[in-house]
Amino acid sequence: MPEHQTSNINDQTSGYLEMDLLRFTTAGSVDDGKSTLIGRLLYDSKSIFEDQYEAVKASSEQRGEEYVNLALLTDGLRAEREQGITIDVAYRYFATPKRKFIIADTPGHIQYTRNMVTGASTANLAIVLIDARKGVIEQTMRHAFIASLLKIPHIVVCINKMDLVEYKQEVFESIKKDFEAFASKLDSIDINFIPISALNGDNVVDRSKNMDWYEGPTLLYQLENIHIASDHNHIDCRFPVQYVIRPMSNEYHDYRGFAGRVAGGVFQKGDKVVVLPSGFSTKIKSIDTFGGELEEAFSPMSVTITLEDEIDISRGDMIVRENNQPQISQDIDLMICWFNARPLQVGGKYMLKHTSRDARCMVKEVAYKMDINTLHRIEDDKTLQMNDIGRIKIRTTVPLFFDEYRTNRFTGSLILIDEATNETMGAGMIV
Amino acid sequence: MKNYTLKHLQELESESIFILREVAAQFEKPVLLFSGGKDSIIVSHLARKAFWPAKIPFPLLHIDTGHNFPETIEYRDWWANEINATVIVKYVQDSIDKGRAVEEKGIHASRNVLQTVTLLDAIEELKTDCAIGGARRDEEKARAKERFFSHRDEFGQWDPKNQRPELWNLFNGKKNMGEHFRAFPISNWTEMDVWQYILAENIPLPKIYFSHKRKVFQRDGQWLADFDFMVKKPTEIVEEKIIRFRTIGDITCTGAVESTASTLEEVVQEVAASRTTERGTRADDKRSEAAMEDRKKAGYF
């Protein structure tokens, strides 16, 4: 056996292993300073490397731009660089000694609602940018609505370009009041407001010297310290079976493990559980991982569960607690965001993915369409086109085991897939 | 109440294991693309964890350019045995001999691009419906737009402007005959995450990641290893240096850095202090601003 280098120290006490993870989304259009803000966060947290910076600088010069255009860092595709716009969701990474961050950077224009929804689906926090000169506009409301619809637990409203309004407190307070008035219509979420200038770096990483009247945290401080421990559901035990592990080896001859990612609650060895759809009761024999057995597992851990009794279980089944079961039904109400150029067909049949379960469904009706700029319900035009959001009823071929999206993002979400092209057509949130 | 939160490496690990299991559940004949580089080593390590105590339910596929470091090949066979995985090797030389690919000429000649031909042929021959790769979104700007489950048409092409949206943890691997998928379980890891994880998990690596003495010559600010198939300009002088590699790829386009980091701890410290990205040592990315996007569209890793 060749000598391959390994470490002698198994567990470093370095801070890196103590960091947690925050996923946040930013939405914005041309000129609202989103790229500058991300550039500032990456640059000031020293996450931009010299060769990346040099490459961007060279491109900027070649394009005849007067300053180093940090937007070129985030626009990855040729078409995006040519047109100077963000088309798709781009993921960015940076870390401070406290946390690691994943940014889902999404375009903000209405025609990219689907990209915003995609970026928002996995985020713990949303940054909503407001131009201090313009105040709360349609786009602001759209971004806030999407954040609320997708149940992003925290929103940070950055009132940007404060330098262009002479750093006036009245401007900040007035925009804050407008936003709060509007946000009262949204489901309750944790909202914070920060006056910033992304261009000059005021209150982004360093405290602003120009706004003594503001006593709150900087944006980075907020990102580093916001409480995210309660963002997962640790009450309702849900374990969608993803894959059955049968080693078929001498050593593990009779082993049957049910692999999956905990979607909610805390499972413990010895717990009495019920398997859906069969309804059989049994107990958890062990919670296995490659690194050894665990006493308990919680969301979003990937583990393998073995059970005391031999029960026929396959992918798509769900292990839950006897006295806390999900809803079981074939008739489901959804808020849906439509992704495809071909509109949603009432009476149309689609394939469906929900947790680890595949099914088919028929769209029974569209209850209403949302005007996502005003939050009004549109009842006279019920055609859901690309980027539209509306409320629909579907009937599935097999029962789904689900919770409302508001109580569990994993067991409350589903996607619809076109039967002919296999494209993902829409994203649904169960109400 | 207890604090039920995961540390960020645990959360990334859990996400990657979820993706690997999803691939095994949704596809019939997946393969894991293995280059002997740290990213594909991590993915195979995660695969071992995902399916334990069963074997990894798919083989490793190595596309051998014929210009691999001997240490990489030696490591590949040792590691496959260690994790009890099957290895399939396909050679770029065979594609050249069959006339399927044409060798590039000149001093920048590399078999990096030719690998795509061999890879797509292998996918067709093995009836692979999903090829798992170790690409990360932080590596390169075209890769920042990549999905976990990335659709490829019947020509193996990537259409970056028409990708399927990916929401929550719902992954749509449905496809028609002749099409396939690429899956990227460590999409959300950064270079630093990878190194910290290797350190925390004590994963053995090929020797060339660590400081060693080697005959090299300088080109475009990079140190390239001297092998007899390397075409040099008269001005390019071979000298002996203490170097290590930050990435492992084809010898013709993988640059070394001068370094005395000889242990994992030292390598991690060096990576943490580095002001350039690891892809900065890759000549294949420097061909043009969209070099990676163009190769990926054609079916590259």
XYZ file of C-alpha atoms in Angstrom:
732
model
C 0.000 0.000 0.000
C 1.468 3.370 -0.951
C 2.017 5.933 1.725
C -0.662 8.539 1.362
C -0.505 11.509 3.576
C -3.014 11.808 6.352
C -3.435 14.062 9.288
C -2.579 12.991 12.798
C -5.009 15.382 14.325
C -8.559 14.207 14.006
C -10.489 17.040 15.516
C -9.105 20.493 15.047
C -10.180 22.966 17.646
C -10.029 25.665 15.007
C -13.048 27.947 14.813
C -13.876 26.744 11.328
C -15.569 23.645 12.655
C -17.762 25.703 14.982
C -19.374 27.824 12.292
C -22.996 27.439 11.294
C -24.567 28.084 7.925
C -26.887 30.895 6.829
C -28.471 30.838 3.388
C -29.804 34.151 2.202
C -31.284 35.526 -0.947
C -30.998 38.906 -2.582
C -33.331 40.143 -5.236
C -32.800 43.234 -7.272
C -32.822 44.809 -10.713
C -30.397 46.897 -12.651
C -29.345 50.054 -10.769
C -30.647 49.247 -7.327
C -27.145 48.492 -6.119
C -27.543 44.766 -5.530
C -24.350 43.790 -7.316
C -22.477 46.556 -5.565
C -23.779 45.325 -2.212
C -22.761 41.734 -2.873
C -19.430 42.918 -4.232
C -18.966 44.966 -1.053
C -19.781 42.014 1.228
C -17.436 39.721 -0.667
C -14.703 42.323 -0.956
C -14.813 43.580 2.622
C -14.958 40.034 4.000
C -11.900 39.283 1.839
C -13.706 36.635 -0.190
C -12.629 37.953 -3.563
C -9.332 36.514 -4.672
C -6.674 38.394 -6.559
C -7.015 36.398 -9.761
C -10.804 36.898 -9.741
C -10.340 40.613 -9.127
C -7.683 40.880 -11.838
C -9.934 39.053 -14.321
C -12.850 41.379 -13.578
C -10.606 44.424 -13.770
C -9.260 43.340 -17.151
C -12.789 42.752 -18.502
C -13.947 46.128 -17.201
C -11.042 47.866 -18.906
C -11.615 46.043 -22.150
C -15.263 47.076 -22.082
C -14.192 50.670 -21.541
C -15.757 50.978 -18.091
C -14.303 53.594 -15.804
C -14.408 51.614 -12.578
C -13.916 47.955 -11.732
C -17.365 46.525 -12.333
C -17.973 44.086 -9.477
C -21.189 42.920 -11.135
C -18.981 40.971 -13.546
C -18.063 38.756 -10.618
C -21.613 37.590 -10.157
C -22.739 37.393 -13.763
C -21.452 34.016 -14.843
C -22.868 33.362 -18.271
C -21.713 34.971 -21.489
C -25.214 36.280 -22.203
C -25.387 37.865 -18.756
C -22.101 39.669 -19.199
C -23.052 40.843 -22.667
C -26.408 42.185 -21.563
C -25.250 43.353 -18.144
C -28.117 41.578 -16.389
C -28.522 38.614 -14.093
C -30.699 35.981 -15.764
C -30.382 32.983 -13.536
C -29.869 32.279 -9.859
C -26.166 32.450 -9.056
C -24.805 31.087 -5.840
C -22.029 32.939 -4.017
C -20.101 31.929 -0.948
C -18.334 33.793 1.778
C -17.419 33.203 5.355
C -16.544 35.213 8.422
C -15.072 33.671 11.571
C -18.655 33.269 12.862
C -20.638 31.917 9.958
C -20.523 30.588 6.483
C -22.903 32.229 4.026
C -24.519 31.014 0.837
C -26.030 33.811 -1.222
C -28.671 32.968 -3.794
C -28.302 35.995 -6.021
C -31.431 36.387 -8.116
C -32.639 38.905 -10.678
C -35.397 41.210 -9.428
C -37.451 41.989 -12.498
C -40.999 40.624 -12.627
C -40.152 38.392 -15.597
C -37.756 36.529 -13.322
C -40.198 35.835 -10.496
C -39.555 32.114 -10.934
C -35.851 32.627 -10.301
C -36.608 34.621 -7.159
C -38.925 31.877 -5.945
C -36.218 29.288 -6.599
C -33.603 31.262 -4.675
C -36.039 31.899 -1.837
C -37.035 28.241 -1.413
C -33.919 27.325 0.561
C -33.156 30.672 2.213
C -33.192 31.476 5.945
C -33.083 35.183 5.263
C -33.913 37.631 2.482
C -32.285 40.964 1.821
C -34.748 43.407 0.272
C -33.084 46.443 -1.218
C -34.794 49.821 -1.410
C -33.351 52.839 -3.180
C -33.603 55.653 -0.602
C -34.477 58.129 -3.364
C -37.377 56.037 -4.617
C -38.795 54.545 -1.430
C -41.150 51.568 -1.420
C -42.037 50.733 -5.022
C -43.828 47.849 -6.697
C -40.672 45.821 -6.903
C -40.082 46.135 -3.156
C -43.530 44.774 -2.434
C -43.002 41.932 -4.884
C -39.753 40.911 -3.225
C -41.250 41.087 0.241
C -44.303 39.127 -0.861
C -42.187 36.348 -2.357
C -40.102 36.178 0.808
C -43.262 35.885 2.864
C -44.942 33.374 0.510
C -41.860 31.142 0.579
C -41.747 31.499 4.375
C -38.263 32.917 4.615
C -38.098 33.408 8.384
C -36.135 36.689 8.391
C -36.136 39.779 6.187
C -33.517 42.506 6.297
C -34.651 45.631 4.509
C -31.596 47.578 3.364
C -32.409 51.168 2.554
C -29.566 51.816 0.144
C -28.001 54.901 -1.420
C -28.361 56.868 1.832
C -25.421 58.965 0.589
C -27.680 60.327 -2.142
C -30.235 61.611 0.409
C -27.605 63.223 2.632
C -27.876 60.392 5.156
C -31.131 61.878 6.496
C -32.911 60.011 9.270
C -36.327 61.317 8.123
C -35.927 59.570 4.771
C -35.080 56.287 6.491
C -37.923 56.546 8.993
C -40.491 57.438 6.358
C -39.534 54.475 4.120
C -39.551 52.192 7.143
C -43.080 53.342 8.005
C -44.290 52.743 4.444
C -42.788 49.281 4.390
C -44.263 48.354 7.765
C -47.703 49.443 6.633
C -47.444 47.171 3.639
C -45.796 44.300 5.537
C -48.693 44.157 7.996
C -50.600 42.450 5.177
C -47.982 39.710 4.992
C -47.660 36.712 7.249
C -45.737 37.650 10.340
C -42.024 37.505 9.783
C -39.037 38.974 11.509
C -38.164 42.252 9.755
C -35.165 44.504 10.386
C -34.253 47.792 8.716
C -30.741 49.077 8.032
C -29.757 52.354 6.338
C -26.736 51.698 4.117
C -24.643 52.938 1.252
C -23.297 49.898 -0.566
C -21.098 52.085 -2.727
C -19.363 53.782 0.206
C -19.640 50.869 2.581
C -21.778 52.643 5.210
C -23.245 50.087 7.657
C -22.423 47.149 5.391
C -19.406 45.732 7.188
C -18.262 48.814 9.073
C -20.422 51.223 11.050
C -21.238 54.416 9.221
C -19.712 57.645 10.481
C -22.351 59.524 8.528
C -25.409 58.222 10.386
C -24.899 58.702 14.110
C -28.654 58.599 14.554
C -28.750 54.913 13.608
C -28.051 52.727 16.613
C -28.784 49.300 15.151
C -26.333 46.718 13.826
C -24.500 46.767 10.511
C -25.699 44.387 7.809
C -22.846 41.952 8.313
C -23.360 41.954 12.084
C -27.037 41.186 11.500
C -26.171 38.347 9.104
C -23.671 36.911 11.543
C -25.916 37.066 14.595
C -29.480 36.500 13.520
C -30.937 33.533 15.393
C -31.481 30.630 12.979
C -31.667 27.661 15.351
C -35.461 27.685 15.265
C -35.788 27.850 11.467
C -36.298 24.093 11.201
C -39.371 22.312 12.515
C -38.214 20.264 15.515
C -41.686 19.337 16.740
C -43.522 17.259 14.128
C -41.538 14.085 13.399
C -41.408 13.371 9.658
C -39.006 10.990 7.950
C -39.638 10.466 4.223
C -37.929 7.223 3.189
C -35.555 8.091 0.389
C -33.704 4.848 -0.265
C -33.676 1.337 1.205
C -30.239 0.048 2.168
C -29.797 -3.708 1.916
C -26.108 -4.638 1.946
C -26.618 -8.306 0.919
C -23.303 -9.140 2.544
C -22.426 -11.842 5.041
C -21.633 -9.360 7.742
C -24.942 -7.494 7.356
C -27.027 -10.350 6.092
C -30.435 -9.254 7.387
C -29.779 -5.532 7.506
C -32.572 -3.344 6.157
C -31.988 0.345 6.719
C -34.253 3.179 5.666
C -32.164 6.088 4.457
C -33.426 9.638 4.337
C -33.166 13.177 5.570
C -35.174 14.124 8.643
C -37.837 16.568 7.411
C -39.107 17.512 10.859
C -38.999 16.718 14.546
C -36.465 14.791 16.603
C -36.313 10.999 16.229
C -34.833 8.959 19.049
C -33.754 5.387 19.371
C -36.627 3.403 20.933
C -39.334 5.811 19.718
C -42.694 4.270 18.847
C -43.367 5.100 15.216
C -45.950 4.513 12.498
C -45.122 3.885 8.863
C -47.325 5.511 6.231
C -49.200 4.491 4.157
C -49.362 0.977 5.671
C -50.143 2.262 9.172
C -48.029 -0.413 10.871
C -46.573 0.488 14.264
C -43.080 -0.411 15.368
C -40.103 1.011 17.249
C -36.864 2.590 16.098
C -34.143 -0.009 16.618
C -31.215 2.172 15.661
C -30.250 5.405 13.951
C -27.179 4.577 11.892
C -24.482 6.587 10.201
C -21.090 5.622 8.792
C -19.508 7.296 11.812
C -21.524 5.211 14.285
C -24.952 4.921 15.889
C -26.753 8.057 17.041
C -29.140 8.507 19.965
C -31.241 11.032 18.063
C -31.617 12.695 14.687
C -33.221 15.993 13.716
C -33.819 18.070 10.579
C -31.860 18.382 8.247
C -29.714 15.361 9.136
C -29.225 12.499 6.662
C -29.334 9.198 8.535
C -30.402 5.572 8.194
C -33.139 4.223 10.465
C -33.636 0.545 11.257
C -36.867 -0.730 12.806
C -37.675 -3.465 15.334
C -40.188 -5.231 13.096
C -39.925 -6.389 9.525
C -42.343 -4.197 7.636
C -42.510 -3.737 3.888
C -41.287 -0.183 3.345
C -40.121 1.514 0.165
C -39.134 4.923 -1.173
C -41.963 7.394 -0.795
C -43.214 5.969 2.493
C -42.976 8.124 5.603
C -42.003 7.301 9.182
C -43.867 9.463 11.731
C -44.896 9.435 15.393
C -48.094 7.690 16.377
C -49.678 10.700 18.056
C -48.503 13.329 15.580
C -49.340 12.444 12.017
C -49.376 14.534 8.850
C -52.499 15.152 6.809
C -53.291 12.410 4.334
C -55.316 13.321 1.274
C -55.639 13.203 -2.501
C -57.309 16.620 -2.682
C -54.841 19.385 -2.051
C -54.951 23.193 -2.120
C -51.805 24.976 -3.204
C -50.295 28.354 -3.835
C -48.376 27.787 -7.027
C -45.730 29.730 -8.914
C -45.753 28.872 -12.622
C -42.410 28.429 -14.363
C -43.152 27.528 -17.951
C -44.057 29.447 -21.108
C -46.981 27.057 -21.593
C -49.674 28.178 -19.115
C -51.172 25.937 -16.449
C -53.980 23.816 -17.885
C -57.099 23.406 -15.800
C -58.021 19.739 -16.233
C -54.411 19.078 -17.262
C -52.433 16.164 -15.880
C -48.955 16.548 -14.488
C -46.373 14.412 -12.762
C -45.702 15.491 -9.215
C -42.845 15.227 -6.735
C -43.526 15.629 -3.025
C -40.900 14.613 -0.427
C -39.549 11.327 -1.795
C -42.907 10.426 -3.326
C -43.744 10.473 -7.034
C -47.341 10.731 -8.156
C -49.524 12.193 -10.872
C -52.212 14.776 -10.473
C -54.960 16.626 -12.244
C -55.536 20.357 -11.834
C -59.163 20.772 -10.690
C -59.420 24.564 -10.600
C -57.707 27.888 -10.264
C -59.265 29.754 -7.345
C -57.548 33.058 -8.076
C -54.394 34.642 -9.403
C -52.325 37.073 -7.305
C -51.327 40.505 -8.442
C -47.928 40.225 -6.835
C -47.324 43.956 -6.937
C -50.424 44.898 -4.989
C -51.334 41.593 -3.289
C -54.832 41.857 -4.754
C -56.615 38.696 -5.838
C -57.511 38.588 -9.503
C -60.695 36.573 -9.945
C -61.630 37.393 -13.529
C -58.419 36.230 -15.242
C -57.416 32.840 -13.972
C -54.823 31.890 -16.587
C -51.549 31.174 -14.851
C -48.764 32.186 -17.210
C -45.055 31.974 -16.642
C -44.066 33.840 -13.440
C -47.663 34.041 -12.214
C -48.628 33.015 -8.703
C -52.075 31.710 -7.864
C -54.132 29.397 -5.721
C -55.184 26.062 -7.202
C -56.792 22.727 -6.282
C -55.331 19.441 -7.435
C -56.318 15.781 -7.085
C -53.509 13.250 -6.869
C -53.448 9.609 -8.012
C -52.244 8.450 -4.590
C -52.644 10.098 -1.189
C -49.851 12.450 -0.116
C -48.644 12.733 3.496
C -48.212 16.440 4.009
C -48.230 19.411 6.344
C -49.114 22.976 5.562
C -46.135 24.737 4.016
C -46.227 27.298 6.818
C -45.453 24.621 9.405
C -42.963 22.606 7.359
C -41.205 23.686 4.188
C -40.156 20.105 3.323
C -43.441 18.264 3.757
C -45.481 21.250 2.539
C -43.841 21.746 -0.859
C -44.165 20.007 -4.214
C -43.280 20.485 -7.873
C -45.302 19.744 -11.013
C -43.573 18.180 -14.013
C -44.708 18.065 -17.635
C -45.494 14.513 -18.730
C -44.120 14.970 -22.245
C -41.094 17.231 -21.868
C -40.165 16.405 -18.243
C -39.707 20.111 -17.532
C -40.403 21.415 -14.039
C -43.578 23.436 -14.616
C -44.483 24.852 -11.236
C -43.665 25.001 -7.549
C -46.462 24.506 -5.064
C -46.882 25.405 -1.411
C -49.624 23.496 0.366
C -52.153 25.653 2.228
C -34.444 23.197 25.127
C -31.506 21.602 23.396
C -29.830 23.382 20.564
C -30.753 21.375 17.481
C -28.495 22.973 14.905
C -25.845 21.526 12.666
C -22.430 23.024 12.137
C -21.953 24.140 8.571
C -19.755 21.206 7.490
C -22.305 18.776 8.946
C -25.067 20.519 7.047
C -23.088 20.403 3.799
C -22.313 16.739 4.373
C -25.969 15.962 5.003
C -26.999 17.808 1.833
C -24.417 15.924 -0.260
C -25.460 12.550 1.138
C -29.067 13.422 0.345
C -28.118 14.192 -3.285
C -26.132 10.957 -3.652
C -29.033 8.879 -2.336
C -31.404 10.747 -4.615
C -29.203 9.845 -7.604
C -29.197 6.173 -6.586
C -32.989 6.251 -6.191
C -33.860 8.132 -9.380
C -31.399 6.624 -11.868
C -30.696 3.127 -13.086
C -27.033 3.260 -14.090
C -25.165 6.121 -12.467
C -21.377 6.436 -12.437
C -19.171 8.573 -10.231
C -16.631 10.537 -12.273
C -13.318 10.060 -10.534
C -10.183 11.998 -11.398
C -8.043 11.332 -8.350
C -8.414 14.981 -7.371
C -9.571 15.967 -3.905
C -13.112 16.868 -4.996
C -13.855 13.489 -6.532
C -12.170 11.836 -3.535
C -14.560 13.705 -1.235
C -17.573 12.716 -3.333
C -16.561 9.049 -3.208
C -15.967 9.329 0.539
C -19.472 10.820 0.926
C -20.892 8.033 -1.249
C -19.349 5.474 1.078
C -21.098 7.226 3.975
C -24.418 7.551 2.133
C -24.879 3.838 1.464
C -23.048 2.258 4.399
C -23.149 -0.582 5.387
C -23.908 -1.463 1.741
C -21.377 -0.960 -1.050
C -21.530 2.187 -3.145
C -24.216 1.186 -5.680
C -22.364 2.572 -8.720
C -18.844 2.320 -10.189
C -16.172 5.010 -10.334
C -15.405 6.121 -13.899
C -11.974 7.539 -14.636
C -11.325 9.279 -17.956
C -7.578 8.841 -18.315
C -5.938 11.406 -20.595
C -2.710 9.405 -20.591
C -1.137 12.531 -19.099
C -1.970 11.768 -15.512
C 0.541 12.012 -12.719
C 1.636 8.457 -11.874
C 0.874 9.243 -8.229
C -2.764 9.876 -9.190
C -3.171 6.479 -10.856
C -1.487 4.713 -7.950
C -3.760 6.512 -5.509
C -6.898 5.759 -7.571
C -6.387 2.019 -7.407
C -5.468 2.068 -3.730
C -8.454 4.253 -2.762
C -10.977 2.237 -4.805
C -9.840 -0.841 -2.946
C -10.003 1.010 0.370
C -13.635 2.046 -0.150
C -14.570 -1.218 -1.862
C -15.621 0.429 -5.120
C -15.371 -0.757 -8.721
C -13.304 1.359 -11.143
C -13.886 1.652 -14.881
C -11.119 3.402 -16.846
C -11.587 4.864 -20.321
C -8.620 6.225 -22.249
C -8.419 9.377 -24.338
C -5.678 7.576 -26.311
C -8.289 5.054 -27.493
C -10.488 7.885 -28.763
C -7.496 9.324 -30.633
C -6.554 5.909 -32.079
C -10.109 5.376 -33.283
C -10.080 8.778 -34.946
C -12.842 10.064 -32.627
C -10.595 12.821 -31.283
C -7.658 14.721 -32.749
C -4.612 15.604 -30.700
C -4.005 19.333 -30.300
C -0.726 20.755 -31.563
C 1.703 23.391 -30.356
C 3.007 24.286 -26.936
C -0.414 24.766 -25.384
C -1.578 21.357 -26.611
C -3.658 19.614 -23.984
C -5.900 16.608 -23.858
C -8.211 18.408 -21.487
C -10.774 19.239 -24.175
C -10.443 15.797 -25.784
C -11.640 14.191 -22.557
C -15.171 15.301 -23.443
C -15.220 12.938 -26.452
C -14.064 9.982 -24.382
C -16.470 10.861 -21.579
C -19.513 11.114 -23.856
C -18.558 7.869 -25.621
C -18.214 6.132 -22.262
C -21.595 7.444 -21.116
C -23.189 6.048 -24.263
C -21.374 2.720 -24.091
C -22.101 2.148 -20.394
C -25.697 3.360 -20.821
C -24.997 5.815 -18.019
C -28.063 7.851 -17.119
C -26.380 10.022 -14.510
C -22.721 10.961 -14.132
C -21.861 12.268 -10.672
C -19.153 14.914 -10.561
C -17.190 16.849 -7.977
C -17.651 20.312 -9.488
C -18.299 23.157 -7.052
C -20.100 26.434 -7.678
C -17.357 28.499 -6.079
C -14.756 27.262 -8.561
C -15.700 29.169 -11.630
C -18.390 31.592 -12.767
C -20.116 29.234 -15.234
C -20.187 26.565 -12.541
C -21.891 29.046 -10.181
C -24.996 28.631 -12.350
C -24.971 24.852 -12.284
C -27.794 22.810 -10.770
C -27.410 19.828 -8.434
C -29.237 17.767 -11.067
C -28.128 19.085 -14.416
C -29.874 17.946 -17.574
C -27.901 16.990 -20.705
C -29.543 16.511 -24.085
C -28.908 13.587 -26.446
C -25.670 15.287 -27.588
C -24.462 15.637 -24.014
C -24.927 19.397 -24.217
C -25.678 21.759 -21.336
C -28.167 24.551 -22.029
C -27.397 27.058 -19.272
C -30.182 29.483 -20.196
C -32.857 26.826 -20.085
C -32.125 24.934 -16.885
C -34.746 23.331 -14.704
C -35.462 25.320 -11.586
C -34.462 23.561 -8.369
C -36.499 24.246 -5.270
C -36.360 22.960 -1.699
C -34.987 19.434 -1.801
C -37.045 18.297 -4.774
C -34.876 17.142 -7.658
C -36.365 16.401 -11.059
C -34.285 13.691 -12.748
C -36.878 12.793 -15.365
C -35.593 12.508 -18.920
C -36.197 11.018 -22.315
C -34.242 8.208 -23.973
C -30.690 9.130 -24.898
C -30.534 12.075 -22.518
C -28.608 11.970 -19.287
C -27.935 13.931 -16.129
C -24.916 15.229 -14.338
C -25.232 15.419 -10.573
C -23.026 17.608 -8.391
C -23.375 16.652 -4.729
C -20.764 19.131 -3.430
C -22.071 22.143 -5.369
C -22.302 24.235 -2.214
C -18.842 23.479 -0.844
C -15.987 25.959 -1.148
C -12.317 25.094 -1.511
C -11.885 25.876 2.169
C -14.805 23.613 3.158
C -13.250 20.764 1.208
C -9.872 21.155 2.889
C -11.379 21.535 6.354
C -13.500 18.455 5.804
C -10.512 16.421 4.614
C -8.726 17.505 7.760
C -11.655 16.778 10.067
C -12.354 13.384 8.488
C -8.689 12.537 8.050
C -9.123 11.523 4.407
C -5.884 10.362 2.747
C -4.856 12.278 -0.390
C -2.445 11.702 -3.283
C 1.090 12.737 -2.401
C 1.343 15.478 -5.006
C -1.002 17.717 -2.979
C 1.869 18.031 -0.529
C 5.206 19.722 -0.886
C 7.785 17.793 -2.872
C 10.807 18.330 -5.096
C 10.067 18.240 -8.822
C 11.509 19.243 -12.182
C 9.416 22.125 -13.448
C 9.505 25.020 -15.883
C 7.739 28.342 -15.824
C 5.030 29.386 -18.288
C 2.667 32.357 -17.926
C 3.629 32.709 -14.282
C 2.867 29.034 -13.547
C 5.148 26.145 -12.714
C 4.403 23.178 -14.996
C 5.768 19.701 -14.387
C 8.380 18.523 -16.872
C 7.489 15.265 -18.643
C 8.800 14.060 -21.991
C 5.489 14.829 -23.746
C 5.582 18.472 -22.629
C 6.490 20.730 -25.556
C 8.672 23.592 -24.324
C 9.779 26.841 -25.864
C 13.575 27.314 -26.027
C 13.281 29.997 -23.351
C 11.536 27.681 -20.904
C 14.225 26.315 -18.621
C 13.699 23.241 -16.484
C 14.705 23.619 -12.857
C 14.121 21.801 -9.608
C 11.705 23.407 -7.163
C 9.907 22.601 -3.952
C 6.296 22.703 -5.045
C 2.863 21.223 -4.548
C -0.338 21.089 -6.598
C -3.567 22.791 -5.514
C -5.652 20.902 -8.062
C -5.006 17.633 -9.833
C -5.759 17.404 -13.503
C -4.071 16.721 -16.778
C -0.307 17.346 -16.453
C -0.296 19.659 -19.469
C -2.551 22.238 -17.874
C -2.113 21.830 -14.120
C 0.163 24.407 -12.561
C 2.085 23.915 -9.343
C 2.745 26.462 -6.621
C 5.968 26.838 -4.703
C 5.188 25.562 -1.247
C 6.713 23.856 1.742
C 3.336 22.705 3.108
C 3.910 19.020 3.759
C 1.030 18.152 6.097
C -2.721 18.636 5.843
C -2.608 21.251 8.596
C 0.006 23.229 6.692
C -1.928 22.936 3.442
C -5.095 24.213 5.134
C -3.174 27.145 6.580
C -1.740 27.906 3.178
C -5.156 27.747 1.501
C -6.600 30.028 4.194
C -3.885 32.609 3.599
C -3.982 32.347 -0.187
C -5.084 35.341 -2.192
C -5.707 33.444 -5.433
C -8.228 30.738 -6.292
C -7.211 27.190 -7.039
C -8.511 27.459 -10.617
C -5.928 30.198 -11.038
C -3.453 27.351 -11.458
C -5.420 25.865 -14.345
C -4.381 26.833 -17.856
C -7.563 25.271 -19.271
C -9.670 28.041 -17.723
C -7.487 30.790 -19.092
C -8.191 30.162 -22.753
C -10.974 32.760 -22.707
C -13.384 34.408 -20.310
C -16.042 31.824 -21.140
C -13.686 28.848 -21.511
C -15.470 26.793 -18.861
C -18.954 27.722 -20.080
C -18.063 26.664 -23.627
C -16.561 23.350 -22.523
C -19.496 22.632 -20.245
C -21.988 23.324 -23.017
C -20.179 20.700 -25.113
C -20.454 18.089 -22.386
C -17.334 18.585 -20.270
C -17.292 17.628 -16.579
